[in-house]
PDB file of C-alpha atoms in Angstrom:
ATOM      1  CA  MET A  17      32.546  -0.044  -8.112  1.00 69.00           C
ATOM      2  CA  ASN A  18      30.795   2.642  -6.049  1.00 71.00           C
ATOM      3  CA  GLU A  19      27.821   1.691  -3.885  1.00 81.00           C
ATOM      4  CA  LEU A  20      24.370   3.224  -3.468  1.00 86.00           C
ATOM      5  CA  ASP A  21      23.168   1.699  -0.194  1.00 93.00           C
ATOM      6  CA  LEU A  22      19.419   1.224  -0.711  1.00 94.00           C
ATOM      7  CA  PRO A  23      18.663  -0.359   2.695  1.00 95.00           C
ATOM      8  CA  ALA A  24      20.479   2.485   4.479  1.00 96.00           C
ATOM      9  CA  GLN A  25      18.588   5.076   2.440  1.00 96.00           C
ATOM     10  CA  PHE A  26      15.239   3.553   3.307  1.00 97.00           C
ATOM     11  CA  ASP A  27      16.306   3.143   6.933  1.00 97.00           C
ATOM     12  CA  ALA A  28      16.967   6.900   7.042  1.00 97.00           C
ATOM     13  CA  ARG A  29      13.415   7.419   5.736  1.00 97.00           C
ATOM     14  CA  VAL A  30      12.069   5.192   8.508  1.00 97.00           C
ATOM     15  CA  LYS A  31      13.848   7.279  11.143  1.00 97.00           C
ATOM     16  CA  LYS A  32      12.220  10.437   9.751  1.00 96.00           C
ATOM     17  CA  MET A  33       8.822   8.725   9.717  1.00 96.00           C
ATOM     18  CA  LEU A  34       9.132   7.610  13.339  1.00 96.00           C
ATOM     19  CA  ILE A  35      10.032  11.185  14.308  1.00 95.00           C
ATOM     20  CA  ALA A  36       6.885  12.246  12.440  1.00 94.00           C
ATOM     21  CA  VAL A  37       4.893   9.806  14.600  1.00 94.00           C
ATOM     22  CA  ASP A  38       6.239  11.481  17.742  1.00 90.00           C
ATOM     23  CA  GLN A  39       5.377  14.905  16.310  1.00 90.00           C
ATOM     24  CA  GLY A  40       1.846  13.713  15.659  1.00 80.00           C
ATOM     25  CA  ARG A  41       1.509  12.445  19.214  1.00 79.00           C
ATOM     26  CA  LEU A  42       2.494  15.855  20.545  1.00 76.00           C
ATOM     27  CA  ALA A  43      -0.288  17.381  18.465  1.00 63.00           C
ATOM     28  CA  HIS A  44      -2.686  14.747  19.799  1.00 58.00           C
ATOM     29  CA  LYS A  45      -1.755  15.606  23.397  1.00 66.00           C
ATOM     30  CA  ALA A  46      -2.535  19.221  22.576  1.00 63.00           C
ATOM     31  CA  ARG A  47      -6.014  18.053  21.470  1.00 65.00           C
ATOM     32  CA  ASN A  48      -5.276  18.874  17.815  1.00 63.00           C
ATOM     33  CA  ILE A  49      -6.660  15.560  16.593  1.00 57.00           C
ATOM     34  CA  LYS A  50      -6.855  16.538  12.932  1.00 65.00           C
ATOM     35  CA  ALA A  51      -3.188  17.515  12.816  1.00 65.00           C
ATOM     36  CA  SER A  52      -1.946  14.504  14.777  1.00 72.00           C
ATOM     37  CA  GLY A  53      -1.802  12.205  11.762  1.00 79.00           C
ATOM     38  CA  ALA A  54      -0.514  14.777   9.291  1.00 91.00           C
ATOM     39  CA  PRO A  55       3.283  14.466   9.865  1.00 92.00           C
ATOM     40  CA  LEU A  56       3.431  10.716   9.169  1.00 95.00           C
ATOM     41  CA  GLU A  57       0.980  10.974   6.262  1.00 96.00           C
ATOM     42  CA  GLU A  58       3.131  13.651   4.654  1.00 96.00           C
ATOM     43  CA  ALA A  59       6.320  11.646   5.255  1.00 96.00           C
ATOM     44  CA  VAL A  60       4.849   8.575   3.528  1.00 97.00           C
ATOM     45  CA  ARG A  61       3.438  10.572   0.613  1.00 97.00           C
ATOM     46  CA  SER A  62       6.772  12.329   0.106  1.00 96.00           C
ATOM     47  CA  LEU A  63       8.569   8.969  -0.163  1.00 97.00           C
ATOM     48  CA  PHE A  64       6.502   8.203  -3.246  1.00 97.00           C
ATOM     49  CA  SER A  65       6.065  11.701  -4.670  1.00 96.00           C
ATOM     50  CA  ASP A  66       9.808  12.418  -4.474  1.00 95.00           C
ATOM     51  CA  SER A  67      10.842   9.277  -6.292  1.00 95.00           C
ATOM     52  CA  LEU A  68       8.167   7.737  -8.527  1.00 95.00           C
ATOM     53  CA  PRO A  69       8.276   8.326 -12.302  1.00 91.00           C
ATOM     54  CA  SER A  70       6.711  11.654 -13.249  1.00 90.00           C
ATOM     55  CA  ASN A  71       3.670  10.059 -14.898  1.00 92.00           C
ATOM     56  CA  ASN A  72       2.527   8.908 -11.438  1.00 95.00           C
ATOM     57  CA  LYS A  73       1.030  11.390  -8.995  1.00 96.00           C
ATOM     58  CA  VAL A  74       0.727  11.062  -5.228  1.00 97.00           C
ATOM     59  CA  ALA A  75      -1.737  12.952  -3.032  1.00 96.00           C
ATOM     60  CA  SER A  76      -4.431  12.575  -0.456  1.00 96.00           C
ATOM     61  CA  GLY A  77      -7.839  12.726  -2.050  1.00 96.00           C
ATOM     62  CA  TYR A  78     -10.782  10.958  -3.587  1.00 97.00           C
ATOM     63  CA  PHE A  79     -11.722   8.948  -6.670  1.00 97.00           C
ATOM     64  CA  TYR A  80     -15.027   9.227  -8.490  1.00 96.00           C
ATOM     65  CA  SER A  81     -17.131   7.616 -11.210  1.00 95.00           C
ATOM     66  CA  ALA A  82     -18.855   8.926 -14.329  1.00 93.00           C
ATOM     67  CA  SER A  83     -22.152   8.763 -12.428  1.00 94.00           C
ATOM     68  CA  SER A  84     -20.740  11.262  -9.862  1.00 94.00           C
ATOM     69  CA  ARG A  85     -20.244   8.704  -7.095  1.00 95.00           C
ATOM     70  CA  CYS A  86     -17.256   9.613  -4.923  1.00 96.00           C
ATOM     71  CA  SER A  87     -15.121   7.649  -2.489  1.00 97.00           C
ATOM     72  CA  ALA A  88     -14.301   8.613   1.078  1.00 96.00           C
ATOM     73  CA  GLU A  89     -10.993  10.365   1.700  1.00 96.00           C
ATOM     74  CA  VAL A  90      -7.821   8.366   1.008  1.00 97.00           C
ATOM     75  CA  ASP A  91      -4.558   9.265   2.783  1.00 97.00           C
ATOM     76  CA  VAL A  92      -2.302   8.121  -0.062  1.00 98.00           C
ATOM     77  CA  LEU A  93      -3.759   8.055  -3.550  1.00 97.00           C
ATOM     78  CA  ILE A  94      -1.309   6.977  -6.275  1.00 98.00           C
ATOM     79  CA  TYR A  95      -2.666   7.466  -9.766  1.00 97.00           C
ATOM     80  CA  GLU A  96      -1.532   7.699 -13.382  1.00 95.00           C
ATOM     81  CA  SER A  97      -1.531  11.338 -14.429  1.00 92.00           C
ATOM     82  CA  GLU A  98      -1.730  10.373 -18.115  1.00 90.00           C
ATOM     83  CA  GLU A  99      -5.104   8.743 -17.451  1.00 91.00           C
ATOM     84  CA  ALA A 100      -6.537  11.216 -14.939  1.00 92.00           C
ATOM     85  CA  PHE A 101      -8.660  14.268 -15.469  1.00 91.00           C
ATOM     86  CA  ARG A 102      -8.758  16.116 -12.171  1.00 91.00           C
ATOM     87  CA  LEU A 103     -12.037  17.812 -11.442  1.00 90.00           C
ATOM     88  CA  ASP A 104     -11.331  19.201  -7.995  1.00 90.00           C
ATOM     89  CA  PRO A 105     -14.337  21.104  -6.627  1.00 90.00           C
ATOM     90  CA  ALA A 106     -12.047  23.789  -5.161  1.00 79.00           C
ATOM     91  CA  PRO A 107      -8.321  24.689  -5.213  1.00 77.00           C
ATOM     92  CA  GLN A 108      -6.693  22.413  -2.645  1.00 80.00           C
ATOM     93  CA  GLU A 109      -3.954  19.883  -2.059  1.00 84.00           C
ATOM     94  CA  GLN A 110      -6.381  16.985  -2.163  1.00 91.00           C
ATOM     95  CA  HIS A 111      -6.999  15.524  -5.614  1.00 95.00           C
ATOM     96  CA  TYR A 112     -10.205  14.194  -7.165  1.00 96.00           C
ATOM     97  CA  VAL A 113      -9.444  11.682  -9.930  1.00 96.00           C
ATOM     98  CA  PRO A 114     -11.406   9.060 -11.912  1.00 96.00           C
ATOM     99  CA  TYR A 115     -11.379   5.600 -10.365  1.00 96.00           C
ATOM    100  CA  THR A 116      -9.867   4.159 -13.551  1.00 95.00           C
ATOM    101  CA  SER A 117      -6.610   6.067 -12.983  1.00 96.00           C
ATOM    102  CA  VAL A 118      -5.990   4.773  -9.460  1.00 97.00           C
ATOM    103  CA  SER A 119      -3.145   2.274  -8.975  1.00 97.00           C
ATOM    104  CA  ALA A 120      -2.747   2.205  -5.188  1.00 98.00           C
ATOM    105  CA  ILE A 121      -4.716   3.214  -2.099  1.00 98.00           C
ATOM    106  CA  GLY A 122      -3.054   3.672   1.290  1.00 98.00           C
ATOM    107  CA  GLN A 123      -4.089   4.644   4.799  1.00 98.00           C
ATOM    108  CA  ILE A 124      -1.592   5.922   7.365  1.00 97.00           C
ATOM    109  CA  LYS A 125      -1.875   5.557  11.150  1.00 97.00           C
ATOM    110  CA  ASN A 126       0.472   6.536  13.958  1.00 96.00           C
ATOM    111  CA  SER A 127      -0.260   3.459  16.068  1.00 95.00           C
ATOM    112  CA  ALA A 128      -1.461  -0.118  15.757  1.00 94.00           C
ATOM    113  CA  GLY A 129      -4.405   0.759  17.978  1.00 94.00           C
ATOM    114  CA  GLU A 130      -5.800   2.562  14.939  1.00 95.00           C
ATOM    115  CA  LEU A 131      -5.469  -0.451  12.634  1.00 97.00           C
ATOM    116  CA  PRO A 132      -9.132  -1.580  12.868  1.00 97.00           C
ATOM    117  CA  ASN A 133     -10.301   1.800  11.589  1.00 97.00           C
ATOM    118  CA  ALA A 134      -7.607   1.859   8.899  1.00 97.00           C
ATOM    119  CA  ILE A 135      -8.642  -1.589   7.646  1.00 98.00           C
ATOM    120  CA  LYS A 136     -12.277  -0.494   7.569  1.00 97.00           C
ATOM    121  CA  GLN A 137     -11.318   2.590   5.537  1.00 98.00           C
ATOM    122  CA  VAL A 138      -9.373   0.516   3.013  1.00 98.00           C
ATOM    123  CA  GLN A 139     -12.195  -2.027   2.711  1.00 98.00           C
ATOM    124  CA  GLU A 140     -14.719   0.751   2.093  1.00 98.00           C
ATOM    125  CA  SER A 141     -12.480   2.344  -0.543  1.00 98.00           C
ATOM    126  CA  LEU A 142     -12.006  -0.971  -2.313  1.00 97.00           C
ATOM    127  CA  LYS A 143     -15.750  -1.634  -2.183  1.00 97.00           C
ATOM    128  CA  ALA A 144     -16.447   1.801  -3.679  1.00 97.00           C
ATOM    129  CA  TRP A 145     -13.884   1.215  -6.448  1.00 97.00           C
ATOM    130  CA  THR A 146     -15.361  -2.205  -7.279  1.00 95.00           C
ATOM    131  CA  GLU A 147     -18.894  -0.837  -7.382  1.00 95.00           C
ATOM    132  CA  MET A 148     -17.804   1.975  -9.691  1.00 95.00           C
ATOM    133  CA  ARG A 149     -16.177  -0.493 -12.065  1.00 93.00           C
ATOM    134  CA  ASN A 150     -19.165  -2.860 -11.996  1.00 92.00           C
ATOM    135  CA  GLU A 151     -21.519   0.032 -12.620  1.00 91.00           C
ATOM    136  CA  ALA A 152     -19.512   1.015 -15.702  1.00 89.00           C
ATOM    137  CA  LEU A 153     -19.451  -2.545 -17.023  1.00 86.00           C
ATOM    138  CA  ARG A 154     -23.081  -3.370 -16.303  1.00 83.00           C
ATOM    139  CA  GLY A 155     -25.165  -3.932 -19.411  1.00 61.00           C
ATOM    140  CA  ARG A 156     -22.260  -4.114 -21.836  1.00 67.00           C
ATOM    141  CA  ALA A 157     -21.581  -7.050 -24.107  1.00 50.00           C
ATOM    142  CA  ASN A 158     -18.894  -9.373 -22.776  1.00 54.00           C
ATOM    143  CA  GLY A 159     -16.545  -8.527 -25.619  1.00 53.00           C
ATOM    144  CA  ASP A 160     -16.743  -4.844 -24.715  1.00 53.00           C
ATOM    145  CA  ARG A 161     -15.492  -5.222 -21.149  1.00 53.00           C
ATOM    146  CA  ALA A 162     -11.966  -3.899 -20.914  1.00 57.00           C
ATOM    147  CA  TYR A 163     -10.605  -5.257 -17.637  1.00 62.00           C
ATOM    148  CA  ARG A 164      -9.096  -2.847 -15.140  1.00 74.00           C
ATOM    149  CA  GLU A 165      -6.900  -4.263 -12.364  1.00 87.00           C
ATOM    150  CA  ARG A 166      -8.067  -3.243  -8.908  1.00 94.00           C
ATOM    151  CA  PRO A 167      -5.861  -0.892  -6.876  1.00 97.00           C
ATOM    152  CA  LEU A 168      -3.194  -2.294  -4.607  1.00 98.00           C
ATOM    153  CA  THR A 169      -4.051  -1.511  -0.970  1.00 98.00           C
ATOM    154  CA  PHE A 170      -1.706  -0.857   1.938  1.00 98.00           C
ATOM    155  CA  ILE A 171      -1.535   0.527   5.453  1.00 98.00           C
ATOM    156  CA  VAL A 172       1.508   2.057   7.116  1.00 98.00           C
ATOM    157  CA  CYS A 173       1.373   1.815  10.915  1.00 97.00           C
ATOM    158  CA  GLY A 174       4.018   3.906  12.701  1.00 97.00           C
ATOM    159  CA  LYS A 175       4.364   2.169  16.067  1.00 96.00           C
ATOM    160  CA  CYS A 176       3.034  -1.091  17.474  1.00 96.00           C
ATOM    161  CA  THR A 177       3.023  -1.829  21.206  1.00 95.00           C
ATOM    162  CA  ASP A 178       3.613  -5.346  22.528  1.00 95.00           C
ATOM    163  CA  SER A 179      -0.047  -5.490  23.537  1.00 95.00           C
ATOM    164  CA  ASP A 180      -1.262  -4.545  20.052  1.00 94.00           C
ATOM    165  CA  PHE A 181       1.222  -6.977  18.505  1.00 94.00           C
ATOM    166  CA  ARG A 182      -0.278  -9.853  20.510  1.00 95.00           C
ATOM    167  CA  LYS A 183      -3.794  -8.840  19.438  1.00 95.00           C
ATOM    168  CA  LEU A 184      -2.909  -8.703  15.736  1.00 95.00           C
ATOM    169  CA  LYS A 185      -4.303 -12.108  14.782  1.00 95.00           C
ATOM    170  CA  THR A 186      -7.607 -11.558  16.635  1.00 96.00           C
ATOM    171  CA  MET A 187      -8.017  -8.082  15.181  1.00 96.00           C
ATOM    172  CA  LEU A 188      -7.394  -9.226  11.600  1.00 96.00           C
ATOM    173  CA  LYS A 189      -9.880 -12.071  12.010  1.00 95.00           C
ATOM    174  CA  SER A 190     -12.555  -9.686  13.268  1.00 96.00           C
ATOM    175  CA  LYS A 191     -12.148  -7.408  10.223  1.00 96.00           C
ATOM    176  CA  GLY A 192     -12.523 -10.248   7.703  1.00 93.00           C
ATOM    177  CA  ARG A 193     -12.294  -9.841   3.946  1.00 93.00           C
ATOM    178  CA  PRO A 194     -11.298  -8.242   1.700  1.00 94.00           C
ATOM    179  CA  TYR A 195      -7.811  -8.357   3.166  1.00 96.00           C
ATOM    180  CA  VAL A 196      -5.578  -5.316   2.977  1.00 97.00           C
ATOM    181  CA  ASP A 197      -2.768  -6.343   0.625  1.00 98.00           C
ATOM    182  CA  TYR A 198       0.048  -5.071   2.858  1.00 98.00           C
ATOM    183  CA  ILE A 199       0.170  -3.765   6.424  1.00 98.00           C
ATOM    184  CA  LEU A 200       3.591  -2.331   7.262  1.00 98.00           C
ATOM    185  CA  LEU A 201       4.399  -2.289  10.990  1.00 98.00           C
ATOM    186  CA  LEU A 202       7.079   0.344  10.574  1.00 98.00           C
ATOM    187  CA  ASP A 203       8.876   0.266  13.919  1.00 97.00           C
ATOM    188  CA  ARG A 204       8.855  -3.564  13.938  1.00 97.00           C
ATOM    189  CA  GLY A 205      10.199  -4.003  10.421  1.00 97.00           C
ATOM    190  CA  LYS A 206       7.363  -6.473   9.774  1.00 97.00           C
ATOM    191  CA  ILE A 207       4.776  -6.773   7.009  1.00 98.00           C
ATOM    192  CA  VAL A 208       1.394  -8.501   7.120  1.00 98.00           C
ATOM    193  CA  ALA A 209       0.919  -9.977   3.649  1.00 97.00           C
ATOM    194  CA  GLY A 210      -1.033 -12.722   1.930  1.00 93.00           C
ATOM    195  CA  ASN A 211      -0.140 -15.926   0.179  1.00 88.00           C
ATOM    196  CA  TYR A 212      -1.962 -18.700  -1.663  1.00 80.00           C
ATOM    197  CA  ASP A 213      -1.700 -21.883   0.423  1.00 69.00           C
ATOM    198  CA  LEU A 214      -1.636 -24.274  -2.522  1.00 57.00           C
ATOM    199  CA  PHE A 215       1.817 -23.016  -3.531  1.00 53.00           C
ATOM    200  CA  GLU A 216       3.186 -22.461  -0.031  1.00 52.00           C
ATOM    201  CA  LEU A 217       5.509 -25.474  -0.046  1.00 56.00           C
ATOM    202  CA  ASN A 218       6.970 -24.644  -3.440  1.00 60.00           C
ATOM    203  CA  ASN A 219       7.048 -20.893  -2.863  1.00 60.00           C
ATOM    204  CA  PRO A 220       8.255 -20.121   0.686  1.00 75.00           C
ATOM    205  CA  VAL A 221       8.464 -16.392  -0.028  1.00 85.00           C
ATOM    206  CA  ILE A 222       5.826 -13.854  -1.008  1.00 92.00           C
ATOM    207  CA  ASN A 223       6.474 -11.987  -4.235  1.00 93.00           C
ATOM    208  CA  PHE A 224       5.140  -8.675  -5.526  1.00 95.00           C
ATOM    209  CA  PHE A 225       2.239 -10.377  -7.326  1.00 91.00           C
ATOM    210  CA  SER A 226       1.078 -12.761  -4.577  1.00 92.00           C
ATOM    211  CA  TYR A 227      -1.488 -10.195  -3.402  1.00 93.00           C
ATOM    212  CA  ARG A 228      -3.599 -10.903  -6.492  1.00 89.00           C
ATOM    213  CA  ASN A 229      -4.569 -14.407  -5.311  1.00 87.00           C
ATOM    214  CA  VAL A 230      -4.586 -14.739  -1.515  1.00 91.00           C
ATOM    215  CA  SER A 231      -6.143 -17.285   0.815  1.00 90.00           C
ATOM    216  CA  SER A 232      -4.111 -16.683   3.996  1.00 92.00           C
ATOM    217  CA  LEU A 233      -2.372 -13.863   5.849  1.00 95.00           C
ATOM    218  CA  HIS A 234       1.119 -14.095   7.320  1.00 95.00           C
ATOM    219  CA  LEU A 235       3.398 -12.011   9.467  1.00 96.00           C
ATOM    220  CA  CYS A 236       6.472 -11.560   7.309  1.00 96.00           C
ATOM    221  CA  ALA A 237       9.913  -9.979   7.290  1.00 95.00           C
ATOM    222  CA  PRO A 238      12.104  -9.263   4.267  1.00 94.00           C
ATOM    223  CA  ASN A 239      15.585 -10.749   4.376  1.00 92.00           C
ATOM    224  CA  GLY A 240      18.838  -9.584   2.839  1.00 89.00           C
ATOM    225  CA  ALA A 241      20.019  -6.689   5.018  1.00 87.00           C
ATOM    226  CA  PRO A 242      20.067  -7.693   8.714  1.00 90.00           C
ATOM    227  CA  ASP A 243      21.468  -4.322   9.820  1.00 93.00           C
ATOM    228  CA  TYR A 244      18.387  -2.489   8.507  1.00 96.00           C
ATOM    229  CA  PRO A 245      15.242  -4.556   9.216  1.00 96.00           C
ATOM    230  CA  GLN A 246      12.974  -1.486   9.297  1.00 97.00           C
ATOM    231  CA  GLY A 247      14.565   0.011   6.196  1.00 97.00           C
ATOM    232  CA  ILE A 248      14.220  -3.065   4.025  1.00 97.00           C
ATOM    233  CA  ALA A 249      10.593  -3.535   5.128  1.00 98.00           C
ATOM    234  CA  LEU A 250       9.852  -0.023   3.845  1.00 98.00           C
ATOM    235  CA  LEU A 251      11.952  -0.730   0.742  1.00 98.00           C
ATOM    236  CA  TRP A 252       9.907  -3.869   0.053  1.00 98.00           C
ATOM    237  CA  ILE A 253       6.607  -1.997   0.313  1.00 98.00           C
ATOM    238  CA  TYR A 254       7.930   0.742  -1.965  1.00 98.00           C
ATOM    239  CA  PHE A 255       8.897  -1.682  -4.719  1.00 97.00           C
ATOM    240  CA  ALA A 256       5.645  -3.630  -4.310  1.00 97.00           C
ATOM    241  CA  VAL A 257       3.881  -0.384  -5.260  1.00 97.00           C
ATOM    242  CA  VAL A 258       6.336   0.221  -8.113  1.00 97.00           C
ATOM    243  CA  SER A 259       5.653  -3.289  -9.418  1.00 96.00           C
ATOM    244  CA  LYS A 260       1.920  -2.558  -9.371  1.00 96.00           C
ATOM    245  CA  LEU A 261       2.504   0.547 -11.502  1.00 95.00           C
ATOM    246  CA  ASN A 262       4.347  -1.654 -13.978  1.00 93.00           C
ATOM    247  CA  TRP A 263       1.506  -4.194 -13.941  1.00 93.00           C
ATOM    248  CA  ASP A 264      -0.991  -1.449 -14.767  1.00 92.00           C
ATOM    249  CA  LYS A 265       1.120  -0.664 -17.819  1.00 89.00           C
ATOM    250  CA  GLY A 266       0.868  -4.221 -19.097  1.00 87.00           C
ATOM    251  CA  ASN A 267       3.846  -5.585 -17.134  1.00 85.00           C
ATOM    252  CA  MET A 268       6.071  -4.331 -19.945  1.00 86.00           C
ATOM    253  CA  LEU A 269       8.031  -1.427 -18.436  1.00 86.00           C
ATOM    254  CA  ARG A 270      11.791  -1.798 -18.399  1.00 91.00           C
ATOM    255  CA  TYR A 271      12.073  -1.400 -14.637  1.00 89.00           C
ATOM    256  CA  ASN A 272      10.245  -4.739 -14.262  1.00 91.00           C
ATOM    257  CA  GLU A 273      13.689  -6.336 -14.426  1.00 94.00           C
ATOM    258  CA  PHE A 274      14.851  -4.112 -11.569  1.00 94.00           C
ATOM    259  CA  CYS A 275      11.855  -5.053  -9.388  1.00 94.00           C
ATOM    260  CA  ARG A 276      12.356  -8.755 -10.038  1.00 94.00           C
ATOM    261  CA  HIS A 277      15.936  -8.424  -8.822  1.00 95.00           C
ATOM    262  CA  ILE A 278      14.744  -6.629  -5.658  1.00 95.00           C
ATOM    263  CA  GLU A 279      12.494  -9.637  -4.933  1.00 94.00           C
ATOM    264  CA  ILE A 280      15.509 -11.937  -5.142  1.00 94.00           C
ATOM    265  CA  ILE A 281      17.851  -9.803  -3.032  1.00 95.00           C
ATOM    266  CA  TYR A 282      15.268  -8.947  -0.354  1.00 96.00           C
ATOM    267  CA  PRO A 283      12.857 -11.919  -0.218  1.00 95.00           C
ATOM    268  CA  LEU A 284       9.728 -11.475   1.899  1.00 96.00           C
ATOM    269  CA  GLN A 285       9.700 -14.531   4.142  1.00 94.00           C
ATOM    270  CA  MET A 286       6.703 -15.813   6.073  1.00 93.00           C
ATOM    271  CA  GLN A 287       7.295 -16.104   9.824  1.00 92.00           C
ATOM    272  CA  GLN A 288       3.851 -16.802  11.271  1.00 92.00           C
ATOM    273  CA  GLN A 289       0.458 -17.592   9.762  1.00 92.00           C
ATOM    274  CA  LEU A 290      -2.169 -15.199  11.105  1.00 94.00           C
ATOM    275  CA  LEU A 291      -5.276 -16.268   9.193  1.00 90.00           C
TER     276      LEU A 291
END
């Protein structure tokens, strides 16, 4: 049987993303601050836009409510095109979509030194989304409240120095809740993810749905392809997002079986409790 090497494919993506980080740093040295983050942002967005099913769209942009409230800018906005009516105020690459269509929110940073700001951005986006949903539900009868799952949140951090790595626990504690669902430390091949302590002994790995009920954060690494630690970390994040898209469709899409198998082959194992 022929072989399609998924870890190697994702590892090749990581290499391109780390080159994008270096390109961004060159722009930063030239005092072009706005452009310094663009290469990595575009590389991450292209991973999803090139490969997700066509009913899902990927862009930087904003989400808004019926009462005209609008979020701050989001680096990676993944939304369901079948449920979105774009009302962009001007022709541009950034998209404006209703909050109800949003499945995932991501922020992208070149370095771990930017993580505090990235976490703050994600927390503010999630707060805005929650307030928009609560505003829509306020005053309705209980039986008329169709539940909408909150967006999955993630951060991709290009490079993490030893100093920033040692400060990770302190920094996460200072930012508090709500936790970002996944923080990918790209060059380290590590993922900060949450788990529910009550099931920790019976469930030593974190699955794609653990983010929905979290009481602790862990530094984790996916197993299953030791030659490509960075590649399988990116692969794991990718399929975590794909699983969320399936969940938003009622957990009934046929690729659910595929995602479940990914969880088994590349289990996300907890290495160190952070919070």
